[in-house]
């Protein structure tokens, strides 16, 4: 069987990764390493973005980068510069790339023939306008060159570095947070990415969707529904906007047609928080953008959700 190794002239990378110098000297090594996702050998590119920066290198093959439309070096989205989990959550995209060792190489080999040229495997044409607006708000408007800084010196953290100012690595204390521990597979597939979770949670809080302190609240309140909305249409749209959610994870959908509002009750609090993050800029149901609020518990021990005060429609 023919193994289609990748040998392209140039790599897929974002502009900030190349640095602010218009002239970059780049080395190319054919079949230099195995891809971090499909494990196939690919052509590796390596360069220095500028003075005081660390050498950058490609870690995944160009086919895997085209499938998810991400940078071969930082694994961020090429259009918005955001983690794939943030983009997929906002656009309601489902991860179709296999994660098992048996199928991922076969899948990448088949996708290579479909993505010849400059084609991308990402289809966001049917995404909602609210999701695209959310990505535009989260995307950086200016280049972020701090990502090109040298890595932290491990000997300095241990107190054993004796190079002083000649050390090519940064002499800073390592922050003890989950953001310092990231996995290539999780970042590529958009699963359990700590950076993405922080971005989504911060954006939801800024939009007035901070999770309530009462952890028993697992309901999301939808307001300003269209007159032709039904319980079935609401449930169908909710599942479409959350492709990682199974139908059994929704406890119930309570539609109040007279008030043109509804409650979406989830079985787990984590699923409700995911919905609030994905719908931070609103949710389109039957062609109309509805308002999103957390449900509230009734006073007196009754934990059934009640209407939040004066819900407003989130504009798209």
Coordinates of N, CA and C in Angstrom, one line a residue, residues 46-283:
X46 N 11.3 24.7 10.5 CA 11.8 25.2 11.8 C 12.3 26.6 11.5
X47 N 12.1 27.6 12.4 CA 12.5 28.9 12.2 C 12.6 29.7 13.5
X48 N 13.3 30.8 13.5 CA 13.4 31.7 14.6 C 12.6 33.0 14.3
X49 N 11.5 33.3 15.1 CA 10.7 34.4 14.8 C 11.4 35.8 14.9
X50 N 12.5 35.8 15.7 CA 13.2 37.1 15.9 C 14.1 37.1 17.0
X51 N 14.8 38.2 17.3 CA 15.7 38.2 18.4 C 15.1 38.0 19.7
X52 N 15.6 37.2 20.6 CA 15.1 36.9 21.9 C 13.9 35.9 21.9
X53 N 13.6 35.4 20.7 CA 12.5 34.4 20.6 C 13.0 33.0 20.6
X54 N 12.2 32.1 20.9 CA 12.6 30.7 20.8 C 12.3 30.1 19.4
X55 N 13.0 29.1 19.0 CA 12.8 28.5 17.7 C 11.4 27.8 17.7
X56 N 10.7 28.0 16.6 CA 9.4 27.4 16.4 C 9.5 26.3 15.4
X57 N 8.6 25.3 15.5 CA 8.6 24.2 14.6 C 7.2 23.7 14.4
X58 N 6.9 23.0 13.3 CA 5.6 22.4 13.1 C 5.5 21.1 13.8
X59 N 4.4 20.9 14.4 CA 4.2 19.7 15.2 C 3.1 18.7 14.7
X60 N 2.3 19.2 13.7 CA 1.4 18.3 13.0 C 1.5 18.5 11.5
X61 N 1.1 17.5 10.8 CA 1.2 17.5 9.3 C 0.2 18.5 8.7
X62 N 0.4 18.8 7.5 CA -0.5 19.8 6.8 C -1.9 19.2 6.6
X63 N -2.0 18.0 6.4 CA -3.4 17.4 6.2 C -4.2 17.5 7.4
X64 N -3.6 17.2 8.6 CA -4.4 17.4 9.9 C -4.7 18.8 10.1
X65 N -3.8 19.7 9.7 CA -4.0 21.1 9.9 C -5.2 21.6 9.0
X66 N -5.3 21.1 7.8 CA -6.3 21.5 6.9 C -7.7 20.9 7.4
X67 N -7.7 19.7 8.0 CA -8.9 19.1 8.4 C -9.6 20.0 9.5
X68 N -8.8 20.6 10.4 CA -9.4 21.4 11.5 C -9.1 22.9 11.2
X69 N -8.5 23.3 10.1 CA -8.2 24.7 9.8 C -7.4 25.3 10.9
X70 N -6.3 24.7 11.4 CA -5.5 25.2 12.5 C -4.1 25.4 12.0
X71 N -3.3 26.1 12.8 CA -1.9 26.3 12.6 C -1.1 25.0 12.9
X72 N -0.1 24.7 12.1 CA 0.7 23.5 12.3 C 1.6 23.7 13.6
X73 N 1.8 24.9 14.1 CA 2.7 25.1 15.2 C 1.9 25.2 16.5
X74 N 1.0 26.2 16.6 CA 0.3 26.5 17.8 C -1.0 25.8 17.9
X75 N -1.5 25.2 16.9 CA -2.8 24.5 16.8 C -4.0 25.5 17.1
X76 N -3.8 26.8 16.8 CA -4.9 27.7 17.0 C -5.6 27.9 15.6
X77 N -6.9 28.3 15.6 CA -7.6 28.5 14.4 C -7.0 29.5 13.5
X78 N -6.9 29.2 12.2 CA -6.2 30.2 11.3 C -6.9 31.4 11.1
X79 N -8.2 31.4 11.2 CA -9.0 32.6 10.9 C -9.2 33.5 12.2
X80 N -9.5 32.9 13.3 CA -9.8 33.7 14.5 C -8.6 33.7 15.5
X81 N -7.7 32.8 15.4 CA -6.6 32.7 16.4 C -7.0 32.2 17.7
X82 N -8.1 31.4 17.8 CA -8.6 30.9 19.0 C -8.5 29.3 19.1
X83 N -8.5 28.8 20.3 CA -8.4 27.3 20.4 C -9.6 26.7 19.7
X84 N -9.4 25.4 19.2 CA -10.4 24.8 18.4 C -11.7 24.5 19.3
X85 N -11.5 24.3 20.6 CA -12.7 24.0 21.4 C -13.6 25.3 21.5
X86 N -13.0 26.5 21.5 CA -13.8 27.7 21.5 C -14.5 27.8 20.2
X87 N -13.8 27.6 19.1 CA -14.4 27.8 17.8 C -15.5 26.8 17.5
X88 N -15.3 25.5 17.9 CA -16.3 24.4 17.7 C -17.5 24.7 18.6
X89 N -17.3 25.2 19.8 CA -18.4 25.4 20.7 C -19.3 26.6 20.1
X90 N -18.6 27.6 19.6 CA -19.4 28.8 19.1 C -20.1 28.5 17.8
X91 N -19.5 27.7 17.0 CA -20.1 27.4 15.7 C -20.9 26.1 15.7
X92 N -20.9 25.4 16.8 CA -21.7 24.1 16.9 C -21.1 23.1 15.9
X93 N -19.8 23.0 15.9 CA -19.2 22.0 15.0 C -18.8 20.7 15.8
X94 N -19.0 19.6 15.1 CA -18.8 18.3 15.8 C -17.4 17.8 15.3
X95 N -16.7 17.2 16.2 CA -15.4 16.7 15.9 C -15.6 15.3 15.3
X96 N -15.2 15.2 14.0 CA -15.3 13.9 13.3 C -14.0 13.2 13.2
X97 N -12.9 13.8 13.5 CA -11.6 13.1 13.4 C -11.5 12.0 14.5
X98 N -11.1 10.8 14.2 CA -11.0 9.8 15.2 C -9.8 10.0 16.1
X99 N -9.9 9.6 17.3 CA -8.9 9.8 18.3 C -8.1 8.5 18.6
X100 N -8.6 7.3 18.1 CA -7.9 6.1 18.4 C -6.7 5.9 17.4
X101 N -5.7 5.1 17.9 CA -4.5 4.9 17.1 C -4.8 4.1 15.8
X102 N -5.9 3.3 15.8 CA -6.2 2.4 14.7 C -6.7 3.2 13.5
X103 N -7.6 4.1 13.8 CA -8.4 4.8 12.7 C -7.8 6.1 12.3
X104 N -7.0 6.8 13.1 CA -6.6 8.2 12.8 C -5.7 8.2 11.6
X105 N -4.8 7.2 11.4 CA -3.9 7.3 10.2 C -4.7 7.0 8.9
X106 N -5.7 6.1 9.0 CA -6.5 5.8 7.9 C -7.4 7.0 7.5
X107 N -7.9 7.6 8.5 CA -8.8 8.8 8.3 C -8.0 9.9 7.6
X108 N -6.7 10.2 8.1 CA -5.9 11.2 7.6 C -5.5 10.9 6.1
X109 N -5.3 9.7 5.8 CA -4.9 9.3 4.4 C -6.1 9.5 3.5
X110 N -7.3 9.2 3.9 CA -8.4 9.5 3.0 C -8.7 11.0 2.9
X111 N -8.5 11.7 3.9 CA -8.8 13.2 3.9 C -7.8 13.9 3.0
X112 N -6.6 13.4 2.9 CA -5.6 14.0 2.1 C -6.0 14.1 0.6
X113 N -6.6 13.1 0.1 CA -7.1 13.2 -1.3 C -8.2 14.1 -1.5
X114 N -9.0 14.4 -0.4 CA -10.2 15.3 -0.5 C -9.8 16.7 -0.3
X115 N -8.6 17.0 0.3 CA -8.2 18.3 0.6 C -7.0 18.7 -0.2
X116 N -7.0 18.4 -1.4 CA -5.9 18.8 -2.3 C -5.9 20.3 -2.6
X117 N -4.7 20.9 -2.7 CA -4.6 22.3 -2.9 C -4.8 23.1 -1.6
X118 N -5.5 24.2 -1.6 CA -5.7 25.0 -0.4 C -7.1 24.8 0.2
X119 N -7.7 23.6 0.0 CA -9.0 23.4 0.6 C -8.9 23.2 2.1
X120 N -10.0 23.4 2.8 CA -10.1 23.2 4.2 C -11.2 22.3 4.5
X121 N -11.0 21.4 5.5 CA -12.0 20.5 5.9 C -13.1 21.1 6.8
X122 N -12.9 22.4 7.2 CA -13.9 23.0 8.1 C -15.0 23.6 7.3
X123 N -16.2 23.2 7.6 CA -17.4 23.7 7.0 C -18.2 24.5 8.0
X124 N -18.1 25.8 7.9 CA -18.8 26.7 8.9 C -19.8 27.6 8.2
X125 N -20.2 27.2 7.0 CA -21.2 28.0 6.2 C -22.6 28.0 6.9
X126 N -23.0 26.9 7.6 CA -24.3 26.9 8.2 C -24.3 27.3 9.6
X127 N -23.2 27.9 10.1 CA -23.1 28.3 11.5 C -24.0 29.5 11.7
X128 N -24.5 29.7 12.9 CA -25.3 30.8 13.2 C -24.6 32.1 13.3
X129 N -25.3 33.2 13.0 CA -24.6 34.5 13.1 C -24.2 34.9 14.5
X130 N -24.9 34.4 15.5 CA -24.5 34.7 16.9 C -23.2 34.0 17.2
X131 N -23.0 32.8 16.7 CA -21.7 32.1 17.0 C -20.5 32.8 16.3
X132 N -20.8 33.3 15.0 CA -19.7 34.0 14.3 C -19.4 35.3 15.0
X133 N -20.4 36.0 15.5 CA -20.2 37.3 16.2 C -19.5 37.0 17.5
X134 N -19.7 35.9 18.1 CA -19.0 35.6 19.4 C -17.5 35.4 19.1
X135 N -17.2 34.7 18.0 CA -15.8 34.5 17.6 C -15.1 35.8 17.3
X136 N -15.8 36.7 16.6 CA -15.2 38.0 16.3 C -14.9 38.8 17.5
X137 N -15.7 38.7 18.5 CA -15.5 39.4 19.8 C -14.3 38.9 20.5
X138 N -14.1 37.5 20.5 CA -13.0 36.9 21.2 C -11.7 37.0 20.5
X139 N -11.7 37.1 19.1 CA -10.5 37.1 18.4 C -9.6 38.3 18.7
X140 N -8.3 38.2 18.6 CA -7.4 39.3 18.9 C -7.3 40.1 17.6
X141 N -7.3 41.4 17.8 CA -7.2 42.4 16.7 C -5.8 42.7 16.4
X142 N -4.9 42.5 17.3 CA -3.5 42.8 17.1 C -2.7 41.5 17.3
X143 N -1.5 41.4 16.6 CA -0.7 40.3 16.7 C -0.2 40.1 18.2
X144 N -0.1 38.9 18.6 CA 0.3 38.5 19.9 C 1.6 37.8 19.9
X145 N 2.7 38.6 20.1 CA 4.1 38.0 19.9 C 4.6 37.4 21.2
X146 N 3.9 37.5 22.3 CA 4.4 36.9 23.5 C 4.5 35.4 23.4
X147 N 3.7 34.8 22.5 CA 3.8 33.4 22.4 C 5.1 32.9 21.8
X148 N 5.9 33.8 21.2 CA 7.2 33.4 20.7 C 8.3 33.5 21.7
X149 N 8.0 33.9 22.9 CA 9.0 34.0 23.9 C 9.7 32.7 24.2
X150 N 10.9 32.7 24.7 CA 11.5 31.4 25.1 C 10.8 30.7 26.2
X151 N 10.9 29.4 26.3 CA 10.3 28.7 27.4 C 11.0 29.0 28.7
X152 N 10.3 28.6 29.8 CA 10.8 28.9 31.2 C 11.9 27.8 31.4
X153 N 13.0 28.3 32.0 CA 14.2 27.5 32.3 C 13.8 26.5 33.5
X154 N 13.9 25.2 33.2 CA 13.5 24.3 34.3 C 14.6 24.3 35.4
X155 N 15.9 24.5 35.0 CA 16.9 24.6 36.1 C 16.7 25.8 37.0
X156 N 16.2 26.9 36.4 CA 16.0 28.1 37.2 C 14.9 27.8 38.2
X157 N 13.8 27.1 37.8 CA 12.7 26.8 38.7 C 13.3 25.9 39.9
X158 N 14.2 25.0 39.6 CA 14.8 24.2 40.7 C 15.9 25.0 41.4
X159 N 16.3 26.2 41.0 CA 17.3 26.9 41.6 C 18.7 26.4 41.3
X160 N 18.9 25.8 40.1 CA 20.2 25.2 39.8 C 20.8 25.8 38.5
X161 N 20.2 26.8 37.9 CA 20.7 27.4 36.7 C 21.9 28.3 37.0
X162 N 23.0 28.1 36.4 CA 24.2 28.9 36.7 C 24.7 29.7 35.4
X163 N 23.8 29.8 34.4 CA 24.1 30.6 33.2 C 23.9 32.1 33.4
X164 N 23.1 32.5 34.2 CA 22.8 33.9 34.4 C 22.1 34.5 33.2
X165 N 22.6 35.7 32.8 CA 22.0 36.4 31.6 C 22.3 35.7 30.3
X166 N 23.2 34.7 30.2 CA 23.5 34.0 29.0 C 22.5 32.9 28.8
X167 N 21.7 32.6 29.7 CA 20.7 31.5 29.5 C 19.7 31.8 28.5
X168 N 19.5 31.0 27.5 CA 18.5 31.3 26.4 C 17.1 31.2 26.8
X169 N 16.8 30.7 28.0 CA 15.5 30.5 28.5 C 15.1 31.5 29.5
X170 N 13.8 31.7 29.7 CA 13.3 32.7 30.6 C 13.5 32.3 32.1
X171 N 13.9 33.2 32.9 CA 14.1 33.0 34.3 C 12.9 33.6 35.0
X172 N 11.8 32.8 35.1 CA 10.6 33.1 35.7 C 10.0 31.9 36.5
X173 N 9.3 32.2 37.5 CA 8.6 31.1 38.3 C 7.5 30.6 37.5
X174 N 7.4 29.2 37.5 CA 6.4 28.5 36.7 C 5.0 28.7 37.5
X175 N 4.1 29.2 36.8 CA 2.7 29.4 37.4 C 2.1 28.0 37.6
X176 N 1.6 27.9 38.8 CA 1.0 26.6 39.2 C -0.5 26.6 38.9
X177 N -0.8 26.4 37.6 CA -2.2 26.4 37.2 C -2.4 25.4 36.1
X178 N -3.6 25.1 35.8 CA -3.9 24.0 34.7 C -3.5 24.5 33.4
X179 N -3.4 25.9 33.2 CA -3.1 26.4 31.9 C -1.7 26.0 31.4
X180 N -0.8 25.6 32.4 CA 0.6 25.3 32.1 C 0.7 23.8 31.6
X181 N -0.4 23.1 31.7 CA -0.4 21.6 31.3 C -1.4 21.4 30.2
X182 N -0.9 21.3 29.0 CA -1.8 21.1 27.8 C -1.3 20.0 27.0
X183 N -2.2 19.3 26.4 CA -2.0 18.1 25.6 C -2.3 18.4 24.1
X184 N -1.4 17.9 23.2 CA -1.5 18.2 21.8 C -2.9 17.6 21.3
X185 N -3.1 16.4 21.7 CA -4.3 15.7 21.2 C -5.6 16.4 21.7
X186 N -5.6 16.8 23.0 CA -6.8 17.5 23.5 C -6.9 18.9 22.8
X187 N -5.8 19.6 22.6 CA -5.9 20.9 22.0 C -6.4 20.8 20.5
X188 N -5.9 19.8 19.8 CA -6.3 19.6 18.4 C -7.8 19.3 18.3
X189 N -8.2 18.3 19.1 CA -9.6 17.8 19.0 C -10.6 18.7 19.7
X190 N -10.1 19.6 20.5 CA -11.0 20.5 21.3 C -11.7 19.8 22.4
X191 N -10.9 19.0 23.2 CA -11.5 18.3 24.3 C -10.6 18.6 25.5
X192 N -11.3 19.1 26.6 CA -10.7 19.3 27.9 C -9.5 20.3 27.7
X193 N -9.6 21.3 27.0 CA -8.6 22.3 26.8 C -8.7 23.4 27.9
X194 N -7.8 23.5 28.8 CA -7.9 24.5 29.9 C -8.0 25.9 29.4
X195 N -7.2 26.2 28.4 CA -7.2 27.6 27.8 C -8.6 27.9 27.2
X196 N -9.2 27.0 26.5 CA -10.5 27.2 25.9 C -11.6 27.4 27.0
X197 N -11.5 26.6 28.1 CA -12.5 26.7 29.2 C -12.4 28.0 29.8
X198 N -11.2 28.6 30.0 CA -11.1 29.9 30.6 C -11.6 31.0 29.7
X199 N -11.4 30.9 28.4 CA -11.9 31.9 27.5 C -13.4 31.9 27.4
X200 N -14.0 30.7 27.4 CA -15.5 30.5 27.3 C -16.1 31.0 28.6
X201 N -15.6 30.6 29.7 CA -16.2 31.0 31.0 C -16.1 32.5 31.2
X202 N -15.0 33.1 30.9 CA -14.8 34.5 31.0 C -15.8 35.3 30.1
X203 N -15.9 34.9 28.9 CA -16.8 35.5 28.0 C -18.3 35.4 28.4
X204 N -18.7 34.2 29.0 CA -20.0 34.1 29.5 C -20.3 35.0 30.6
X205 N -19.3 35.1 31.5 CA -19.5 36.0 32.7 C -19.6 37.5 32.2
X206 N -18.9 37.8 31.2 CA -19.0 39.2 30.7 C -20.3 39.5 30.1
X207 N -21.0 38.5 29.6 CA -22.3 38.6 29.0 C -23.4 38.4 30.0
X208 N -23.1 38.4 31.3 CA -24.1 38.3 32.3 C -24.6 36.9 32.5
X209 N -23.8 35.9 32.2 CA -24.2 34.5 32.3 C -23.2 33.8 33.3
X210 N -22.9 34.4 34.4 CA -22.0 33.8 35.4 C -22.8 32.7 36.1
X211 N -22.3 31.5 36.3 CA -23.0 30.4 36.9 C -23.4 30.8 38.3
X212 N -24.7 30.6 38.7 CA -25.1 30.9 40.1 C -24.4 30.1 41.1
X213 N -24.4 30.6 42.3 CA -23.7 29.9 43.4 C -24.4 28.6 43.8
X214 N -25.7 28.5 43.6 CA -26.5 27.3 43.9 C -26.2 26.3 42.8
X215 N -25.4 25.3 43.2 CA -25.0 24.2 42.2 C -26.2 23.3 41.8
X216 N -27.3 23.4 42.5 CA -28.5 22.6 42.1 C -29.2 23.2 40.9
X217 N -28.9 24.4 40.6 CA -29.6 25.0 39.4 C -28.9 24.5 38.1
X218 N -29.7 23.8 37.3 CA -29.3 23.2 36.1 C -30.2 23.6 34.9
X219 N -30.8 24.8 35.0 CA -31.8 25.2 34.0 C -31.3 26.5 33.3
X220 N -31.6 26.6 32.0 CA -31.3 27.8 31.2 C -32.7 28.3 30.8
X221 N -32.8 29.6 31.0 CA -34.1 30.3 30.6 C -34.0 30.9 29.2
X222 N -34.9 30.6 28.4 CA -34.9 31.2 27.0 C -36.1 32.2 26.9
X223 N -35.9 33.4 26.5 CA -36.9 34.4 26.4 C -37.0 34.9 25.0
X224 N -38.2 35.6 24.7 CA -38.4 36.2 23.4 C -38.4 35.2 22.3
X225 N -39.1 34.1 22.5 CA -39.2 33.0 21.5 C -40.2 33.5 20.4
X226 N -40.1 33.0 19.2 CA -41.0 33.3 18.2 C -42.3 32.6 18.5
X227 N -43.4 33.1 17.8 CA -44.7 32.6 18.1 C -44.9 31.2 17.6
X228 N -44.1 30.8 16.6 CA -44.3 29.4 16.0 C -43.3 28.4 16.7
X229 N -42.7 28.8 17.8 CA -41.8 27.8 18.4 C -42.6 26.8 19.2
X230 N -42.1 25.6 19.2 CA -42.7 24.5 19.9 C -41.7 23.8 20.8
X231 N -42.1 22.9 21.7 CA -41.2 22.2 22.5 C -40.3 21.3 21.6
X232 N -40.8 20.7 20.6 CA -40.0 19.9 19.7 C -38.9 20.7 19.0
X233 N -39.3 21.9 18.5 CA -38.4 22.7 17.7 C -37.3 23.3 18.6
X234 N -37.6 23.6 19.9 CA -36.7 24.1 20.8 C -35.7 23.0 21.2
X235 N -36.2 21.8 21.5 CA -35.3 20.7 21.8 C -34.4 20.3 20.6
X236 N -34.9 20.3 19.4 CA -34.1 20.0 18.3 C -33.0 21.1 18.1
X237 N -33.3 22.3 18.2 CA -32.3 23.4 18.1 C -31.2 23.3 19.2
X238 N -31.6 23.0 20.4 CA -30.7 22.9 21.5 C -29.7 21.8 21.2
X239 N -30.1 20.6 20.7 CA -29.2 19.5 20.4 C -28.3 19.9 19.2
X240 N -28.8 20.6 18.2 CA -28.0 21.0 17.1 C -26.9 22.0 17.5
X241 N -27.2 22.9 18.4 CA -26.2 23.9 18.9 C -25.2 23.3 19.9
X242 N -25.5 22.1 20.4 CA -24.6 21.4 21.3 C -24.3 20.0 20.8
X243 N -23.5 19.9 19.8 CA -23.3 18.5 19.2 C -22.7 17.5 20.1
X244 N -22.0 17.9 21.1 CA -21.4 17.0 22.0 C -22.3 16.4 23.1
X245 N -23.5 17.0 23.1 CA -24.5 16.6 24.1 C -25.4 15.5 23.6
X246 N -25.7 14.6 24.4 CA -26.6 13.5 24.0 C -28.0 13.8 24.4
X247 N -29.0 13.4 23.7 CA -30.4 13.7 24.0 C -30.8 13.3 25.4
X248 N -30.2 12.2 25.9 CA -30.6 11.8 27.3 C -30.0 12.7 28.4
X249 N -29.1 13.6 28.0 CA -28.6 14.5 29.0 C -29.5 15.7 29.3
X250 N -30.5 15.9 28.5 CA -31.5 16.9 28.7 C -32.6 16.3 29.5
X251 N -32.9 16.9 30.7 CA -33.9 16.3 31.6 C -35.3 16.6 31.0
X252 N -35.5 17.9 30.6 CA -36.8 18.3 30.1 C -36.7 19.7 29.4
X253 N -37.7 20.0 28.6 CA -37.9 21.3 28.0 C -39.3 21.7 28.3
X254 N -39.4 22.8 29.1 CA -40.7 23.3 29.5 C -41.0 24.6 28.7
X255 N -42.0 24.5 27.8 CA -42.3 25.6 26.9 C -43.6 26.3 27.4
X256 N -43.5 27.6 27.6 CA -44.6 28.4 28.0 C -45.0 29.3 26.8
X257 N -45.9 28.8 26.0 CA -46.3 29.4 24.8 C -46.9 30.8 25.0
X258 N -47.7 30.9 26.1 CA -48.3 32.2 26.3 C -47.3 33.3 26.6
X259 N -46.3 33.0 27.4 CA -45.2 34.0 27.7 C -44.1 34.0 26.7
X260 N -44.1 33.1 25.7 CA -43.1 33.0 24.7 C -41.7 32.8 25.3
X261 N -41.6 31.9 26.2 CA -40.4 31.6 26.9 C -40.3 30.1 27.2
X262 N -39.2 29.6 27.6 CA -39.0 28.2 27.8 C -37.8 28.0 28.8
X263 N -37.9 26.8 29.5 CA -36.8 26.4 30.3 C -36.2 25.1 29.7
X264 N -34.9 25.1 29.6 CA -34.2 23.9 29.2 C -33.5 23.3 30.5
X265 N -33.9 22.2 31.0 CA -33.5 21.6 32.2 C -32.5 20.5 31.9
X266 N -31.3 20.6 32.3 CA -30.2 19.6 32.1 C -30.1 18.7 33.4
X267 N -29.6 17.5 33.1 CA -29.4 16.6 34.3 C -28.1 16.9 35.1
X268 N -27.1 17.5 34.4 CA -25.9 17.8 35.1 C -25.6 19.3 35.0
X269 N -25.0 19.8 36.0 CA -24.6 21.2 36.1 C -23.6 21.6 35.0
X270 N -22.6 20.7 34.7 CA -21.6 20.9 33.7 C -22.2 21.1 32.3
X271 N -23.3 20.4 32.0 CA -24.0 20.6 30.7 C -24.7 21.9 30.6
X272 N -25.2 22.4 31.7 CA -25.9 23.7 31.7 C -24.8 24.8 31.6
X273 N -23.7 24.7 32.2 CA -22.6 25.7 32.0 C -22.1 25.7 30.6
X274 N -22.0 24.5 30.0 CA -21.6 24.4 28.6 C -22.6 25.1 27.7
X275 N -23.9 25.0 27.9 CA -24.9 25.6 27.1 C -24.8 27.1 27.3
X276 N -24.6 27.6 28.5 CA -24.5 29.0 28.8 C -23.3 29.6 28.1
X277 N -22.2 28.9 28.0 CA -21.0 29.4 27.3 C -21.2 29.4 25.8
X278 N -21.9 28.4 25.3 CA -22.1 28.3 23.8 C -23.1 29.3 23.4
X279 N -24.1 29.7 24.2 CA -25.1 30.6 23.9 C -24.9 32.0 24.4
X280 N -23.7 32.4 24.7 CA -23.4 33.7 25.4 C -23.9 34.8 24.5
X281 N -23.8 34.7 23.2 CA -24.3 35.7 22.3 C -25.7 35.5 21.7
X282 N -26.4 34.6 22.4 CA -27.8 34.3 21.9 C -27.8 33.0 21.2
X283 N -29.1 32.5 21.1 CA -29.3 31.3 20.3 C -30.5 31.5 19.4

